[in-house]
Short mmCIF file of C-alpha atoms (C1' of nucleotides) in Angstrom, two decimals:
data_model
loop_
_atom_site.label_atom_id
_atom_site.label_comp_id
_atom_site.label_asym_id
_atom_site.label_seq_id
_atom_site.Cartn_x
_atom_site.Cartn_y
_atom_site.Cartn_z
CA VAL A 1 87.95 111.63 98.35
CA ASP A 2 91.94 111.34 98.81
CA VAL A 3 94.15 111.67 95.92
CA LYS A 4 97.49 110.36 97.41
CA GLU A 5 95.91 107.31 98.83
CA GLU A 6 98.26 104.95 96.76
CA ILE A 7 100.95 106.66 95.14
CA MET A 8 101.12 106.24 91.64
CA ALA A 9 104.86 106.34 91.69
CA ASP A 10 104.79 102.66 93.03
CA ALA A 11 104.70 101.13 89.89
CA PRO A 12 107.25 98.17 89.15
CA PRO A 13 110.15 99.31 86.88
CA ARG A 14 108.31 97.80 83.97
CA GLU A 15 110.16 95.07 82.06
CA ALA A 16 112.65 96.02 79.53
CA ARG A 17 111.11 97.96 76.79
CA THR A 18 112.56 97.67 73.21
CA ARG A 19 112.90 101.02 71.51
CA ASN A 20 110.55 101.18 68.30
CA PRO A 21 112.15 100.84 65.02
CA ARG A 22 112.81 103.74 62.97
CA GLY A 23 109.68 105.10 61.54
CA TYR A 24 107.40 103.67 63.79
CA GLY A 25 107.97 106.33 66.84
CA ASP A 26 104.09 106.67 66.57
CA ARG A 27 103.74 103.50 68.22
CA LEU A 28 104.64 105.13 71.49
CA ARG A 29 101.57 107.25 71.32
CA ASP A 30 99.13 104.30 71.52
CA ASP A 31 101.34 102.58 74.21
CA ALA A 32 100.74 105.57 76.20
CA ILE A 33 97.22 105.96 75.87
CA ALA A 34 96.96 102.16 76.80
CA ALA A 35 99.12 102.71 79.97
CA ALA A 36 97.12 105.77 80.74
CA GLU A 37 93.92 103.73 80.61
CA ASP A 38 95.40 101.02 82.81
CA LEU A 39 96.38 103.63 85.03
CA LEU A 40 92.71 105.20 85.25
CA SER A 41 91.20 101.73 86.45
CA GLU A 42 92.73 102.49 89.89
CA HIS A 43 93.17 106.20 90.08
CA PRO A 44 91.21 109.25 89.54
CA VAL A 45 92.18 111.34 86.44
CA GLU A 46 93.44 113.93 88.73
CA ALA A 47 96.09 111.88 89.85
CA LEU A 48 97.18 110.57 86.46
CA SER A 49 100.53 112.16 85.88
CA LEU A 50 102.36 112.61 82.72
CA ARG A 51 105.21 110.92 84.51
CA ALA A 52 103.46 107.97 86.06
CA VAL A 53 102.06 107.31 82.44
CA ALA A 54 105.60 107.26 81.20
CA ARG A 55 106.70 104.92 83.76
CA ALA A 56 103.82 102.65 83.15
CA ALA A 57 104.87 102.77 79.26
CA GLY A 58 108.24 101.95 80.22
CA VAL A 59 109.63 105.33 78.84
CA SER A 60 111.16 108.53 80.42
CA ALA A 61 108.88 111.31 80.60
CA PRO A 62 110.28 113.75 78.15
CA ALA A 63 109.70 110.98 75.59
CA LEU A 64 106.09 111.81 75.64
CA TYR A 65 106.49 115.42 74.53
CA PRO A 66 106.70 114.69 70.87
CA HIS A 67 103.38 112.86 71.07
CA PHE A 68 101.39 115.16 73.25
CA ALA A 69 101.87 118.72 73.50
CA GLY A 70 101.50 118.17 77.67
CA ARG A 71 99.45 116.43 80.18
CA ARG A 72 96.32 118.11 78.96
CA ALA A 73 96.53 116.84 75.59
CA LEU A 74 97.67 113.20 76.86
CA VAL A 75 94.25 113.24 79.25
CA TRP A 76 92.29 114.56 76.26
CA ALA A 77 93.44 111.88 73.76
CA VAL A 78 92.51 109.22 76.43
CA LEU A 79 89.20 110.71 76.67
CA GLU A 80 88.55 110.80 73.18
CA HIS A 81 89.54 107.19 72.89
CA ARG A 82 87.42 105.89 75.57
CA PHE A 83 84.59 107.76 73.84
CA ASP A 84 85.24 106.18 70.74
CA VAL A 85 85.42 102.53 72.32
CA LEU A 86 82.15 103.15 74.55
CA THR A 87 80.28 104.54 71.10
CA ALA A 88 81.41 101.33 69.23
CA GLN A 89 80.53 98.93 71.91
CA THR A 90 76.95 100.28 72.50
CA ALA A 91 76.42 100.64 68.67
CA GLN A 92 77.43 97.21 68.04
CA ALA A 93 75.28 95.69 70.96
CA ALA A 94 72.13 97.42 69.65
CA ALA A 95 73.06 96.30 66.09
CA GLN A 96 72.75 92.69 67.14
CA PHE A 97 68.96 93.21 67.60
CA THR A 98 66.22 94.28 65.15
CA GLN A 99 63.20 95.20 67.15
CA PRO A 100 63.36 98.80 68.56
CA ARG A 101 63.06 98.14 72.10
CA GLU A 102 65.51 95.37 72.21
CA ARG A 103 68.02 97.59 70.43
CA LEU A 104 67.46 100.20 73.14
CA ARG A 105 67.80 97.76 75.92
CA ALA A 106 70.99 96.30 74.33
CA TRP A 107 72.41 99.80 74.07
CA CYS A 108 71.56 100.90 77.62
CA LEU A 109 72.82 97.69 79.10
CA THR A 110 76.19 97.94 77.52
CA TYR A 111 76.43 101.27 78.37
CA CYS A 112 75.92 100.50 82.08
CA HIS A 113 78.28 97.73 81.99
CA PHE A 114 80.86 99.70 80.41
CA GLY A 115 80.56 102.03 83.48
CA LEU A 116 80.59 99.20 86.09
CA ALA A 117 83.31 97.31 84.58
CA HIS A 118 85.74 100.60 84.09
CA PRO A 119 84.58 103.05 86.82
CA GLY A 120 87.60 104.93 86.42
CA HIS A 121 87.06 105.37 82.80
CA TYR A 122 83.60 106.23 83.13
CA ARG A 123 84.07 109.09 85.68
CA LEU A 124 86.77 110.65 83.10
CA LEU A 125 84.10 110.46 80.49
CA PHE A 126 81.15 111.79 82.51
CA GLU A 127 82.46 113.28 85.80
CA SER A 128 85.36 115.32 85.18
CA TRP A 129 85.35 119.27 84.68
CA SER A 130 84.79 120.09 81.07
CA ALA A 131 85.29 123.72 81.39
CA GLU A 132 87.67 123.50 78.26
CA CYS A 133 84.61 122.57 75.93
CA VAL A 134 82.99 125.98 76.21
CA ASP A 135 83.67 127.18 72.85
CA VAL A 136 83.73 123.71 70.99
CA PRO A 137 80.44 123.64 68.80
CA LEU A 138 78.01 120.95 70.17
CA THR A 139 78.65 118.25 67.32
CA ASP A 140 82.41 118.36 68.08
CA LEU A 141 81.69 117.70 72.15
CA PRO A 142 83.29 114.49 73.14
CA GLY A 143 80.06 112.43 73.65
CA TYR A 144 78.14 113.94 70.97
CA GLU A 145 78.13 110.92 68.71
CA LEU A 146 77.28 108.52 71.64
CA ARG A 147 74.50 110.91 72.64
CA SER A 148 73.15 110.92 69.09
CA GLY A 149 73.15 107.13 68.97
CA LEU A 150 71.00 106.80 72.24
CA LEU A 151 68.72 109.38 70.63
CA ALA A 152 67.93 107.73 67.55
CA LEU A 153 67.12 104.49 69.40
CA ILE A 154 64.63 106.20 71.88
CA ALA A 155 63.11 107.94 68.79
CA ALA A 156 62.13 104.48 67.15
CA CYS A 157 60.60 103.26 70.70
CA ALA A 158 58.77 106.79 71.51
CA SER A 159 55.13 107.45 70.95
CA CYS A 160 54.06 110.41 68.78
CA ALA A 161 53.40 112.02 71.92
CA ASP A 162 56.59 112.01 73.38
CA ASP A 163 59.34 114.56 73.33
CA VAL A 164 62.32 112.67 72.19
CA GLU A 165 65.12 115.34 73.38
CA GLU A 166 63.16 115.28 76.89
CA LEU A 167 62.80 111.48 76.89
CA GLY A 168 66.33 110.87 76.05
CA THR A 169 67.60 113.37 78.73
CA LEU A 170 65.45 111.53 81.16
CA ILE A 171 66.62 108.08 79.97
CA TRP A 172 70.22 109.25 79.73
CA ALA A 173 69.97 110.81 83.22
CA GLY A 174 68.53 107.66 84.46
CA LEU A 175 71.14 105.61 83.01
CA HIS A 176 73.98 107.78 84.19
CA GLY A 177 72.31 107.97 87.67
CA LEU A 178 72.33 104.13 87.99
CA VAL A 179 75.83 103.92 87.11
CA SER A 180 77.37 106.92 88.81
CA LEU A 181 75.84 106.31 92.08
CA ARG A 182 76.48 102.60 92.12
CA ILE A 183 80.40 103.69 91.34
CA ASN A 184 80.76 106.46 93.86
CA LYS A 185 78.26 104.94 96.67
CA PRO A 186 79.15 101.36 96.46
CA SER A 187 78.11 100.57 100.02
CA PHE A 188 74.52 101.27 99.81
CA PRO A 189 72.37 98.19 99.09
CA TRP A 190 71.66 98.60 95.26
CA PRO A 191 69.11 96.27 93.69
CA PRO A 192 70.35 94.18 90.51
CA LEU A 193 71.22 96.38 87.74
CA GLU A 194 69.15 94.67 84.99
CA THR A 195 65.88 94.91 87.10
CA LEU A 196 66.30 98.39 87.66
CA LEU A 197 67.16 99.16 84.13
CA ASP A 198 64.01 96.99 82.97
CA ALA A 199 61.76 99.07 85.33
CA LEU A 200 63.61 102.31 84.18
CA LEU A 201 62.94 101.74 80.53
CA THR A 202 59.32 100.22 81.13
CA ARG A 203 58.31 103.59 83.13
CA MET A 204 59.96 105.62 80.66
CA THR A 205 58.08 104.16 77.47
CA PRO A 206 55.02 102.47 78.90
CA ALA A 207 53.55 102.35 75.21
CA SER A 208 55.79 99.46 74.29
CA PRO A 209 56.10 96.89 76.93
CA LEU A 210 59.43 95.17 77.55
CA THR A 211 59.13 91.73 75.83
CA THR A 212 60.75 89.72 73.09
CA VAL B 1 89.85 117.15 83.46
CA ASP B 2 92.85 119.01 84.52
CA VAL B 3 93.57 120.08 88.17
CA LYS B 4 96.24 122.89 87.83
CA GLU B 5 94.16 125.07 85.58
CA GLU B 6 93.92 127.49 88.43
CA ILE B 7 96.69 127.28 90.89
CA MET B 8 94.84 127.57 94.31
CA ALA B 9 97.80 129.36 95.55
CA ASP B 10 96.52 132.60 93.86
CA ALA B 11 94.53 133.52 96.68
CA PRO B 12 94.70 136.99 98.14
CA PRO B 13 96.86 137.21 101.66
CA ARG B 14 93.67 137.41 103.19
CA GLU B 15 93.02 140.36 105.36
CA ALA B 16 94.47 140.22 108.83
CA ARG B 17 93.03 138.02 110.91
CA THR B 18 92.78 138.54 114.76
CA ARG B 19 93.63 135.38 116.82
CA ASN B 20 90.87 133.74 118.44
CA PRO B 21 90.35 134.75 122.11
CA ARG B 22 91.44 132.22 124.62
CA GLY B 23 89.25 129.26 125.16
CA TYR B 24 87.46 129.83 121.57
CA GLY B 25 90.44 128.08 119.44
CA ASP B 26 87.44 125.81 118.36
CA ARG B 27 86.29 128.73 116.20
CA LEU B 28 89.10 128.05 113.63
CA ARG B 29 87.70 124.65 112.95
CA ASP B 30 84.47 126.01 111.68
CA ASP B 31 86.40 128.72 109.95
CA ALA B 32 88.72 126.13 108.09
CA ILE B 33 85.60 124.23 106.85
CA ALA B 34 83.87 127.34 105.72
CA ALA B 35 86.90 128.28 103.80
CA ALA B 36 87.22 124.68 102.23
CA GLU B 37 83.50 125.05 101.20
CA ASP B 38 84.62 128.33 99.37
CA LEU B 39 87.70 126.82 97.81
CA LEU B 40 85.50 123.75 96.77
CA SER B 41 82.92 126.11 94.53
CA GLU B 42 85.84 126.64 92.32
CA HIS B 43 87.96 123.68 92.40
CA PRO B 44 87.55 119.85 92.50
CA VAL B 45 88.28 118.14 95.75
CA GLU B 46 91.58 116.70 94.70
CA ALA B 47 93.04 120.03 94.33
CA LEU B 48 91.66 121.04 97.92
CA SER B 49 94.98 121.28 99.84
CA LEU B 50 95.53 121.77 103.39
CA ARG B 51 97.82 124.43 102.84
CA ALA B 52 95.29 126.42 100.52
CA VAL B 53 92.45 125.98 103.16
CA ALA B 54 94.79 127.30 105.91
CA ARG B 55 95.73 130.27 103.60
CA ALA B 56 92.10 131.01 102.97
CA ALA B 57 91.39 131.06 106.58
CA GLY B 58 94.05 133.37 107.06
CA VAL B 59 96.26 131.09 109.07
CA SER B 60 99.39 128.92 108.82
CA ALA B 61 99.06 125.57 107.52
CA PRO B 62 100.29 123.86 111.11
CA ALA B 63 97.47 125.61 112.83
CA LEU B 64 95.04 123.29 111.44
CA TYR B 65 96.69 120.22 112.76
CA PRO B 66 95.03 120.58 116.21
CA HIS B 67 91.78 120.57 114.58
CA PHE B 68 91.96 118.06 112.05
CA ALA B 69 94.27 115.16 111.96
CA GLY B 70 95.41 115.88 108.52
CA ARG B 71 94.06 116.43 104.83
CA ARG B 72 91.64 113.42 104.96
CA ALA B 73 90.07 114.42 108.14
CA LEU B 74 89.56 117.85 106.76
CA VAL B 75 87.89 116.99 103.69
CA TRP B 76 85.76 114.42 105.61
CA ALA B 77 84.54 117.28 107.91
CA VAL B 78 83.64 119.22 105.12
CA LEU B 79 81.70 116.06 103.54
CA GLU B 80 79.74 115.73 106.68
CA HIS B 81 79.14 119.31 106.89
CA ARG B 82 77.77 119.56 103.49
CA PHE B 83 75.52 116.40 103.81
CA ASP B 84 74.25 117.98 107.03
CA VAL B 85 73.03 121.29 105.17
CA LEU B 86 71.61 119.46 102.15
CA THR B 87 69.62 116.95 104.50
CA ALA B 88 68.11 120.14 106.52
CA GLN B 89 67.51 122.04 103.22
CA THR B 90 65.62 119.24 101.32
CA ALA B 91 63.62 118.10 104.74
CA GLN B 92 62.95 121.95 105.32
CA ALA B 93 61.42 122.09 101.65
CA ALA B 94 59.24 119.17 101.76
CA ALA B 95 58.09 120.31 105.20
CA GLN B 96 56.40 123.20 103.42
CA PHE B 97 53.59 121.22 101.87
CA THR B 98 51.38 118.60 103.04
CA GLN B 99 50.10 116.51 100.18
CA PRO B 100 52.79 113.51 99.62
CA ARG B 101 53.34 114.49 95.92
CA GLU B 102 54.15 118.06 96.40
CA ARG B 103 56.30 117.19 99.52
CA LEU B 104 58.20 114.87 97.14
CA ARG B 105 58.40 117.28 94.62
CA ALA B 106 59.71 120.05 96.60
CA TRP B 107 62.33 117.77 98.05
CA CYS B 108 63.77 116.81 94.67
CA LEU B 109 63.64 120.16 93.45
CA THR B 110 65.84 121.38 96.29
CA TYR B 111 68.19 118.28 95.86
CA CYS B 112 68.53 119.57 91.88
CA HIS B 113 69.11 123.31 93.07
CA PHE B 114 71.58 122.29 95.75
CA GLY B 115 73.75 120.52 92.94
CA LEU B 116 73.47 123.05 90.19
CA ALA B 117 74.03 126.04 92.51
CA HIS B 118 77.00 124.23 94.20
CA PRO B 119 78.65 122.10 91.73
CA GLY B 120 81.61 121.59 93.79
CA HIS B 121 79.94 120.71 96.77
CA TYR B 122 77.82 118.23 94.77
CA ARG B 123 80.71 116.47 93.20
CA LEU B 124 82.22 116.05 96.65
CA LEU B 125 79.05 114.52 98.00
CA PHE B 126 78.28 112.28 95.11
CA GLU B 127 81.23 111.82 92.82
CA SER B 128 84.22 111.12 94.88
CA TRP B 129 85.65 107.95 95.37
CA SER B 130 84.44 106.76 98.79
CA ALA B 131 86.59 103.68 99.36
CA GLU B 132 87.10 104.80 103.03
CA CYS B 133 83.45 103.95 103.68
CA VAL B 134 83.81 99.97 102.95
CA ASP B 135 83.86 99.14 106.69
CA VAL B 136 81.24 101.57 108.01
CA PRO B 137 77.92 100.11 108.77
CA LEU B 138 75.27 101.32 106.50
CA THR B 139 73.31 103.61 108.76
CA ASP B 140 76.33 105.63 109.54
CA LEU B 141 77.23 106.32 105.80
CA PRO B 142 77.31 109.90 104.82
CA GLY B 143 74.23 110.50 103.09
CA TYR B 144 72.07 107.69 104.73
CA GLU B 145 69.85 110.28 106.28
CA LEU B 146 69.51 112.11 103.04
CA ARG B 147 68.32 109.00 101.34
CA SER B 148 66.03 107.63 103.97
CA GLY B 149 64.30 111.14 103.93
CA LEU B 150 63.59 110.79 100.22
CA LEU B 151 62.42 106.95 100.42
CA ALA B 152 60.23 108.06 103.15
CA LEU B 153 58.52 110.69 100.82
CA ILE B 154 58.47 108.29 98.09
CA ALA B 155 56.88 105.56 99.97
CA ALA B 156 53.91 108.15 100.78
CA CYS B 157 53.32 108.50 96.90
CA ALA B 158 53.68 105.09 96.00
CA SER B 159 51.06 102.58 94.91
CA CYS B 160 51.00 99.27 96.72
CA ALA B 161 52.22 97.64 93.80
CA ASP B 162 55.60 99.40 93.74
CA ASP B 163 58.78 98.20 95.40
CA VAL B 164 59.95 101.34 97.24
CA GLU B 165 63.66 100.59 97.40
CA GLU B 166 63.43 99.87 93.53
CA LEU B 167 61.35 103.01 92.90
CA GLY B 168 63.56 105.22 95.38
CA THR B 169 66.67 104.07 93.47
CA LEU B 170 65.27 105.00 90.13
CA ILE B 171 64.31 108.56 91.19
CA TRP B 172 67.60 109.12 93.21
CA ALA B 173 69.27 107.91 90.04
CA GLY B 174 67.08 110.15 87.66
CA LEU B 175 67.66 113.41 89.88
CA HIS B 176 71.34 112.35 90.25
CA GLY B 177 71.71 111.80 86.57
CA LEU B 178 69.84 115.27 85.78
CA VAL B 179 72.21 116.91 88.30
CA SER B 180 75.21 115.18 87.48
CA LEU B 181 75.05 115.64 83.65
CA ARG B 182 74.26 118.98 83.59
CA ILE B 183 77.05 119.83 85.81
CA ASN B 184 79.78 117.64 83.84
CA LYS B 185 78.45 118.61 80.25
CA PRO B 186 77.27 121.85 80.55
CA SER B 187 77.37 122.26 76.69
CA PHE B 188 74.92 120.06 75.87
CA PRO B 189 71.21 121.44 75.35
CA TRP B 190 69.49 120.62 78.38
CA PRO B 191 65.90 121.35 78.62
CA PRO B 192 64.61 123.42 81.69
CA LEU B 193 65.19 121.55 84.97
CA GLU B 194 61.86 121.77 86.24
CA THR B 195 60.14 120.35 82.86
CA LEU B 196 62.48 117.03 83.43
CA LEU B 197 61.67 116.85 87.01
CA ASP B 198 58.16 116.94 86.67
CA ALA B 199 58.04 114.44 83.72
CA LEU B 200 60.71 112.07 85.61
CA LEU B 201 58.02 112.10 88.76
CA THR B 202 55.19 111.48 86.50
CA ARG B 203 56.58 108.88 84.76
CA MET B 204 57.89 107.45 87.91
CA THR B 205 54.81 107.69 90.04
CA PRO B 206 51.81 107.98 87.23
CA ALA B 207 49.42 106.74 89.90
CA SER B 208 49.18 110.17 91.36
CA PRO B 209 49.45 112.71 88.61
CA LEU B 210 51.28 116.13 89.68
CA THR B 211 48.77 118.67 90.20
CA THR B 212 47.95 120.71 93.48
"C1'" DT C 1 131.27 98.46 48.66
"C1'" DG C 2 132.56 102.03 52.24
"C1'" DT C 3 131.67 106.02 54.70
"C1'" DA C 4 129.80 110.36 56.12
"C1'" DC C 5 125.89 112.17 57.49
"C1'" DA C 6 121.09 113.29 58.70
"C1'" DT C 7 117.48 111.79 61.00
"C1'" DC C 8 115.02 109.02 64.66
"C1'" DA C 9 113.63 107.68 69.15
"C1'" DG C 10 114.47 108.38 72.70
"C1'" DT C 11 117.81 109.71 77.97
"C1'" DG C 12 119.39 112.02 82.18
"C1'" DA C 13 119.96 116.04 84.67
"C1'" DA C 14 118.04 119.94 85.92
"C1'" DC C 15 114.73 123.92 87.14
"C1'" DG C 16 111.32 125.50 90.26
"C1'" DC C 17 106.52 124.68 92.50
"C1'" DG C 18 102.95 123.16 95.84
"C1'" DC C 19 102.24 119.53 98.88
"C1'" DG C 20 101.67 117.10 103.83
"C1'" DT C 21 103.41 117.07 107.82
"C1'" DT C 22 107.22 117.84 111.73
"C1'" DC C 23 109.22 120.50 114.78
"C1'" DA C 24 110.82 123.93 117.99
"C1'" DC C 25 109.45 128.52 119.07
"C1'" DT C 26 106.36 132.94 120.64
"C1'" DG C 27 103.53 136.00 122.56
"C1'" DA C 28 99.43 137.12 124.64
"C1'" DT C 29 96.36 135.74 128.50
"C1'" DG C 30 94.61 133.98 132.48
"C1'" DT C 31 95.59 132.06 137.51
"C1'" DA C 32 97.80 130.72 141.73
"C1'" DC C 33 100.00 132.55 145.41
"C1'" DT D 1 98.20 144.48 144.59
"C1'" DG D 2 102.13 142.07 142.10
"C1'" DT D 3 104.53 138.51 140.10
"C1'" DA D 4 105.62 133.83 138.54
"C1'" DC D 5 103.81 130.27 135.87
"C1'" DA D 6 101.10 127.37 132.74
"C1'" DT D 7 98.10 127.41 128.95
"C1'" DC D 8 96.59 128.59 124.60
"C1'" DA D 9 96.43 129.66 119.65
"C1'" DG D 10 98.95 130.05 116.90
"C1'" DT D 11 104.00 130.97 113.60
"C1'" DG D 12 108.28 130.15 110.71
"C1'" DA D 13 111.50 127.21 109.17
"C1'" DA D 14 112.48 122.85 107.39
"C1'" DC D 15 112.20 117.96 105.52
"C1'" DG D 16 111.43 115.28 101.48
"C1'" DC D 17 108.27 114.11 97.98
"C1'" DG D 18 106.43 113.83 92.92
"C1'" DC D 19 105.18 116.89 89.65
"C1'" DG D 20 105.30 119.54 84.57
"C1'" DT D 21 108.34 121.07 81.62
"C1'" DT D 22 113.21 122.28 79.29
"C1'" DC D 23 117.44 121.19 77.68
"C1'" DA D 24 121.59 119.43 76.02
"C1'" DC D 25 122.54 114.88 74.97
"C1'" DT D 26 123.15 110.09 72.78
"C1'" DG D 27 123.41 105.98 70.14
"C1'" DA D 28 121.30 103.40 66.64
"C1'" DT D 29 119.76 103.19 61.67
"C1'" DG D 30 118.95 104.35 57.25
"C1'" DT D 31 120.71 107.11 53.11
"C1'" DA D 32 123.56 109.79 49.78
"C1'" DC D 33 127.53 109.88 47.33
#
DNA sequence: TGTACATCAGTGAACGCGCGTTCACTGATGTAC
DNA sequence: TGTACATCAGTGAACGCGCGTTCACTGATGTAC
C-alpha cells in the first residue's frame, strides 16, 4: 500500500565500476535492465526511479539517457525483457513433455512458479496500468506471444465442444488469480499450489484426466 | 506502468468549502475518504498523496492530521471503507435470491462488476502490497469477512466430495483473474464477462447446473 | 613513430517540482461568570 | 445582559527529501596524417 516504506536511496554506494571500453557502451543498457530487475524484486514499479537504477548500476543518472529516452522507456524495456524470459521459460518447460496434458501442466506450473518466485516482476507484467498500449495492434502487445503459447497448448487438450478462446481465458484467469491473490494476500491460508493447479486443470478440461 | 502520467496536482482549486460547525469536525474525515476514493478512480494508490487528498477535499494538508496519523493511515482507512462497501454490496446481491446456485452467481457477478466499475478501488483492495498485515490475526485481515461470505455460498453449492476451502480458492482465483486481467490488459479480446462467469461456475460446481 | 583531433562513456552541478510532516498561528463559536 | 476565555477547525509558511531531466564538462582511447 505504501511506496516510501523503504527508501530506494538506501542502496550501498556499489563497488567501483570500471567504465566500459570504447565501442561497448551498449553494455550499460543491459546492466541497467538487470539492476532495475533487481530493484523490482523488492519494490513496486512505481517506486522504481531512474536515479535508483543508475545508483544500483554504479553510474550517474544522466548516463542512462543515451540508452533510454527517460524513465518510461527504461521501465518498458524491463517489461519487455521479463516477458521474453517468462515466455521462454514456459515454452521450454512444456517442450520437455510430449503428451498434451503434461505439456499444458508444465507450462502452467512454470508460469505460477515464476510469479511466486518474482512477485515484483509478476506485478510489473500483469498488474500495472497499461493505458499506454491502447493504440498498439493486438499482436504487438507485450504478452501476446505468451498468451498464444498457452492457447496452443490448451487447444491440444480441449475437446471439440470447447471454445478455446473461452477456455483459455478461464484457465489464464485461474492461473493469474492463484498467483496474484497469493502474492497480494500472503496471510490467507492457501492450499498448496500444485494441488490447486491440478484441481483447476481437471475441472477445466475434464475430458482428459490428469495422469501420466 | 508510469506514475507521473497525470500529475495529481492538476485538480481545480475546488469550490469554496465552508468550515464545519463546531463539534462536527469529524465530517472532514469522511470527506477526505470520499475525496481519496474519487482520486483512486483515476490514479494508482502509490500516486495518492496526502496533499492531493487535502486539495480534493478543499482543505489544507495539515488539516488532515487530526483525523489520520499520516499518509499510511489515510490509505488504510480508504481500504477498509471500500472493503466494507464491497462486502455489503455482494451480500445484498446474494440476499435477493434463495436458491444456493443463484445466490452464488449473484455474489460473483456483483464482485466482478465492482472491480470493472472501479478498477482503481479493486487494485487497492486486491493488488497492493500488504506486507503490513503480516502480524494481524487472520480474522482481522481486511477482506476476511468478504472471503467468508463467498465460502459460505460455495459450501451451500458444493457436493459432499468437494473440499470447500480448495473450491473456494479456485473460484475466488477465477473471479479475481477475470477481473484483474481485464483491468490490466484491456487491449486483449475478452469474451463477455457473464459468459465467462457462467462457464467458470459450471465447470467448478458441475453437480448443480446453472439454471433458474 | 609522433601528434593533433574526433569520439566515446561517461560526470557533477543545477533547475524546479511535489511530497510528508512540523510548527506557530488565527478567527469563529460556544461557555462561565 | 455583557465580557473574558477556552476550544475548535482549521491555515500558511517552512523544513529537507528524492525525483526527472538539462547542461556543460572531462578524461581516456582510438584514428588520420
